[in-house]
């Protein structure tokens, strides 16, 4: 799979969300951060805004739920128009059941891990998922610095994906920019969430294209990609 770039609207102008979504329609997905001020110390947006965004853009929505009780709420985001829904392993009561419900409703099912959460206990769950998200910052706020200590975790996750022969996307979120995206790609990531690096640029669409070029080049020379 070619690398994918997912701009995060957490870094966009919330007063102009429809325009900001259309400004990056060359992206693969539009990443929508949902925060409840309980699981993380921030409050963003919910189902009604996702419904509006789904009508406003042709780019599919990748909803990242940083919320408590995702087992209850995640299916509503599929119904609101999300094409991919990510729940946190630390918050889900029954992750396998939830992943199957998301898939049954017609969306891609994804699970996220906070920086301190290891991948190894979830190895057996990977076949139930379409994507795994490795957080490369502590979830809750945009604009944080990339945590280099997450690179070995990305590599271990890629090794597990290869071990089981899975067509599982590996997403990274947090501090992804022109200075970090190549390291992430070389470690094994193939889906990149970029907030400030896209919406902080004078031309967000060009920023998406530039990040894609970097990711493509880094993936082409990565050992995991050459062995795939």
Short mmCIF file of C-alpha atoms in Angstrom, two decimals:
data_model
loop_
_atom_site.label_atom_id
_atom_site.label_comp_id
_atom_site.label_asym_id
_atom_site.label_seq_id
_atom_site.Cartn_x
_atom_site.Cartn_y
_atom_site.Cartn_z
CA UNK A 1 0.00 0.00 0.00
CA UNK A 2 1.23 3.49 -0.82
CA UNK A 3 1.70 5.81 2.17
CA UNK A 4 -1.37 7.81 3.14
CA UNK A 5 -1.53 11.36 4.49
CA UNK A 6 -4.35 12.27 6.87
CA UNK A 7 -4.53 15.98 7.82
CA UNK A 8 -5.89 16.54 11.31
CA UNK A 9 -8.59 19.18 11.63
CA UNK A 10 -7.58 19.65 15.26
CA UNK A 11 -5.08 22.14 13.84
CA UNK A 12 -7.59 23.75 11.47
CA UNK A 13 -9.67 26.89 11.98
CA UNK A 14 -12.80 25.58 13.72
CA UNK A 15 -14.77 28.59 12.52
CA UNK A 16 -14.15 27.50 8.90
CA UNK A 17 -14.19 23.70 9.09
CA UNK A 18 -15.92 23.12 5.75
CA UNK A 19 -13.40 25.35 3.94
CA UNK A 20 -10.51 23.79 5.82
CA UNK A 21 -11.70 20.30 4.88
CA UNK A 22 -11.95 21.24 1.21
CA UNK A 23 -8.46 22.79 1.33
CA UNK A 24 -6.92 19.32 1.69
CA UNK A 25 -9.09 17.26 -0.63
CA UNK A 26 -5.95 15.78 -2.17
CA UNK A 27 -5.38 13.94 1.11
CA UNK A 28 -6.34 10.31 1.61
CA UNK A 29 -8.44 10.84 4.73
CA UNK A 30 -9.46 13.73 6.95
CA UNK A 31 -8.49 12.95 10.54
CA UNK A 32 -11.10 14.04 13.08
CA UNK A 33 -10.03 14.12 16.72
CA UNK A 34 -12.92 13.56 19.12
CA UNK A 35 -12.10 14.40 22.76
CA UNK A 36 -14.45 14.29 25.74
CA UNK A 37 -12.47 16.06 28.51
CA UNK A 38 -12.50 12.79 30.47
CA UNK A 39 -10.25 10.28 28.69
CA UNK A 40 -8.05 13.23 27.70
CA UNK A 41 -7.91 16.74 29.21
CA UNK A 42 -9.45 18.50 26.24
CA UNK A 43 -12.87 18.89 24.63
CA UNK A 44 -13.31 19.13 20.87
CA UNK A 45 -16.28 17.99 18.81
CA UNK A 46 -18.79 15.18 18.45
CA UNK A 47 -21.30 13.41 16.26
CA UNK A 48 -23.14 16.49 14.87
CA UNK A 49 -19.90 18.03 13.59
CA UNK A 50 -18.86 14.74 12.00
CA UNK A 51 -22.22 14.57 10.24
CA UNK A 52 -21.69 18.09 8.90
CA UNK A 53 -18.13 17.36 7.77
CA UNK A 54 -19.25 14.23 5.96
CA UNK A 55 -21.61 16.39 3.90
CA UNK A 56 -19.02 19.13 3.33
CA UNK A 57 -16.12 17.13 1.90
CA UNK A 58 -15.48 14.27 -0.51
CA UNK A 59 -12.51 13.15 1.60
CA UNK A 60 -13.40 10.16 3.80
CA UNK A 61 -13.38 10.79 7.53
CA UNK A 62 -10.98 9.04 9.88
CA UNK A 63 -12.44 9.56 13.37
CA UNK A 64 -10.07 9.13 16.31
CA UNK A 65 -12.11 8.73 19.50
CA UNK A 66 -10.17 9.89 22.54
CA UNK A 67 -13.17 9.27 24.76
CA UNK A 68 -14.45 7.12 27.58
CA UNK A 69 -16.97 4.37 26.80
CA UNK A 70 -16.14 3.99 23.08
CA UNK A 71 -18.14 0.74 23.11
CA UNK A 72 -21.24 2.90 23.48
CA UNK A 73 -20.35 5.81 21.22
CA UNK A 74 -18.18 4.50 18.37
CA UNK A 75 -21.05 3.01 16.31
CA UNK A 76 -22.71 6.44 16.21
CA UNK A 77 -19.69 7.87 14.39
CA UNK A 78 -20.07 5.26 11.67
CA UNK A 79 -23.71 6.24 11.34
CA UNK A 80 -22.64 9.90 11.19
CA UNK A 81 -20.53 9.19 8.11
CA UNK A 82 -17.07 8.16 9.30
CA UNK A 83 -15.27 5.71 7.02
CA UNK A 84 -12.81 4.70 9.73
CA UNK A 85 -13.30 4.78 13.49
CA UNK A 86 -10.46 4.43 16.00
CA UNK A 87 -11.06 3.59 19.64
CA UNK A 88 -8.44 3.45 22.38
CA UNK A 89 -7.39 0.10 23.81
CA UNK A 90 -7.15 1.76 27.22
CA UNK A 91 -10.82 2.81 27.11
CA UNK A 92 -12.60 -0.07 25.37
CA UNK A 93 -14.37 -2.64 27.53
CA UNK A 94 -14.66 -5.25 24.76
CA UNK A 95 -12.31 -4.30 21.90
CA UNK A 96 -12.95 -7.36 19.72
CA UNK A 97 -16.71 -6.97 19.94
CA UNK A 98 -16.41 -3.24 19.25
CA UNK A 99 -14.15 -3.75 16.23
CA UNK A 100 -16.59 -6.27 14.80
CA UNK A 101 -19.51 -3.89 15.35
CA UNK A 102 -17.71 -1.03 13.59
CA UNK A 103 -16.94 -3.31 10.65
CA UNK A 104 -20.49 -4.65 10.55
CA UNK A 105 -21.78 -1.10 10.23
CA UNK A 106 -19.56 -0.55 7.19
CA UNK A 107 -16.49 1.31 8.47
CA UNK A 108 -12.86 0.35 8.98
CA UNK A 109 -12.09 -0.59 12.60
CA UNK A 110 -8.97 0.80 14.22
CA UNK A 111 -7.45 0.64 17.69
CA UNK A 112 -5.10 3.22 19.21
CA UNK A 113 -2.37 2.79 21.81
CA UNK A 114 -1.09 5.59 24.04
CA UNK A 115 2.70 5.94 24.24
CA UNK A 116 3.02 3.89 27.45
CA UNK A 117 0.78 1.07 26.21
CA UNK A 118 2.77 -1.84 24.72
CA UNK A 119 1.67 -3.57 21.55
CA UNK A 120 2.53 -7.12 22.59
CA UNK A 121 -0.56 -7.84 24.78
CA UNK A 122 -2.77 -7.02 21.79
CA UNK A 123 -1.04 -9.26 19.24
CA UNK A 124 -3.94 -11.72 19.09
CA UNK A 125 -6.41 -8.89 18.40
CA UNK A 126 -4.66 -7.61 15.29
CA UNK A 127 -6.64 -9.78 12.82
CA UNK A 128 -9.82 -8.10 14.06
CA UNK A 129 -8.56 -4.66 13.00
CA UNK A 130 -8.12 -2.75 9.77
CA UNK A 131 -5.65 -0.28 11.28
CA UNK A 132 -3.56 0.17 14.40
CA UNK A 133 -2.68 3.68 15.61
CA UNK A 134 0.54 4.26 17.51
CA UNK A 135 0.35 7.59 19.34
CA UNK A 136 3.65 9.42 19.02
CA UNK A 137 2.62 12.06 21.57
CA UNK A 138 0.38 11.89 24.62
CA UNK A 139 -3.18 12.25 23.29
CA UNK A 140 -5.17 15.36 24.09
CA UNK A 141 -3.55 18.33 22.39
CA UNK A 142 -2.19 19.21 18.96
CA UNK A 143 1.18 20.77 18.27
CA UNK A 144 3.22 18.53 20.58
CA UNK A 145 6.78 17.44 19.84
CA UNK A 146 7.27 13.98 18.34
CA UNK A 147 8.40 11.28 20.79
CA UNK A 148 11.37 9.51 19.20
CA UNK A 149 11.12 6.74 21.80
CA UNK A 150 8.05 5.49 19.91
CA UNK A 151 10.09 4.44 16.86
CA UNK A 152 11.04 1.01 18.31
CA UNK A 153 7.37 0.40 19.11
CA UNK A 154 6.45 1.18 15.50
CA UNK A 155 9.11 -1.31 14.34
CA UNK A 156 7.84 -4.03 16.70
CA UNK A 157 4.29 -3.48 15.50
CA UNK A 158 5.35 -3.74 11.86
CA UNK A 159 7.14 -6.99 12.69
CA UNK A 160 3.96 -8.40 14.24
CA UNK A 161 1.94 -7.37 11.19
CA UNK A 162 4.41 -9.18 8.95
CA UNK A 163 4.56 -12.20 11.26
CA UNK A 164 0.82 -12.75 10.89
CA UNK A 165 0.66 -11.81 7.21
CA UNK A 166 -1.91 -9.10 7.82
CA UNK A 167 -3.05 -6.30 5.52
CA UNK A 168 -3.18 -4.00 8.52
CA UNK A 169 -2.53 -0.28 8.16
CA UNK A 170 -0.12 1.19 10.72
CA UNK A 171 -0.91 4.80 11.56
CA UNK A 172 1.14 7.31 13.55
CA UNK A 173 -0.31 10.45 15.11
CA UNK A 174 1.52 13.22 16.93
CA UNK A 175 4.32 15.52 15.88
CA UNK A 176 4.39 14.19 12.31
CA UNK A 177 6.11 16.75 10.09
CA UNK A 178 8.71 17.13 7.36
CA UNK A 179 11.41 16.42 9.96
CA UNK A 180 9.85 13.25 11.41
CA UNK A 181 7.76 11.56 8.71
CA UNK A 182 10.68 9.77 7.08
CA UNK A 183 11.76 8.19 10.36
CA UNK A 184 8.20 6.98 10.93
CA UNK A 185 8.00 5.50 7.44
CA UNK A 186 11.36 3.78 7.75
CA UNK A 187 10.22 2.28 11.07
CA UNK A 188 7.10 0.79 9.48
CA UNK A 189 4.26 3.31 9.50
CA UNK A 190 2.21 3.76 6.33
CA UNK A 191 -0.56 6.14 7.44
CA UNK A 192 0.46 9.56 8.75
CA UNK A 193 -1.67 12.03 10.69
CA UNK A 194 -0.32 15.57 10.32
CA UNK A 195 -1.95 18.58 11.95
CA UNK A 196 0.25 21.63 12.38
CA UNK A 197 2.51 20.53 9.53
CA UNK A 198 -0.45 20.83 7.16
CA UNK A 199 -2.74 23.50 8.55
CA UNK A 200 0.13 25.63 9.79
CA UNK A 201 1.49 25.86 6.24
CA UNK A 202 0.63 28.70 3.87
CA UNK A 203 -0.64 26.11 1.35
CA UNK A 204 -2.12 23.06 3.12
CA UNK A 205 -2.63 21.15 -0.13
CA UNK A 206 1.03 21.58 -1.08
CA UNK A 207 2.06 20.51 2.43
CA UNK A 208 0.11 17.27 1.94
CA UNK A 209 1.84 16.66 -1.39
CA UNK A 210 5.29 17.35 0.09
CA UNK A 211 4.71 14.99 3.03
CA UNK A 212 3.50 12.30 0.65
CA UNK A 213 6.66 12.65 -1.45
CA UNK A 214 8.83 12.25 1.64
CA UNK A 215 6.85 9.25 2.88
CA UNK A 216 6.99 7.59 -0.54
CA UNK A 217 10.77 7.97 -0.72
CA UNK A 218 11.35 6.73 2.83
CA UNK A 219 9.05 3.74 2.34
CA UNK A 220 10.80 2.75 -0.89
CA UNK A 221 14.12 2.43 0.91
CA UNK A 222 12.77 0.92 4.14
CA UNK A 223 13.83 -2.66 4.84
CA UNK A 224 10.31 -3.69 5.91
CA UNK A 225 8.88 -2.47 2.60
CA UNK A 226 11.55 -4.16 0.50
CA UNK A 227 10.84 -7.46 2.25
CA UNK A 228 7.06 -7.12 1.91
#
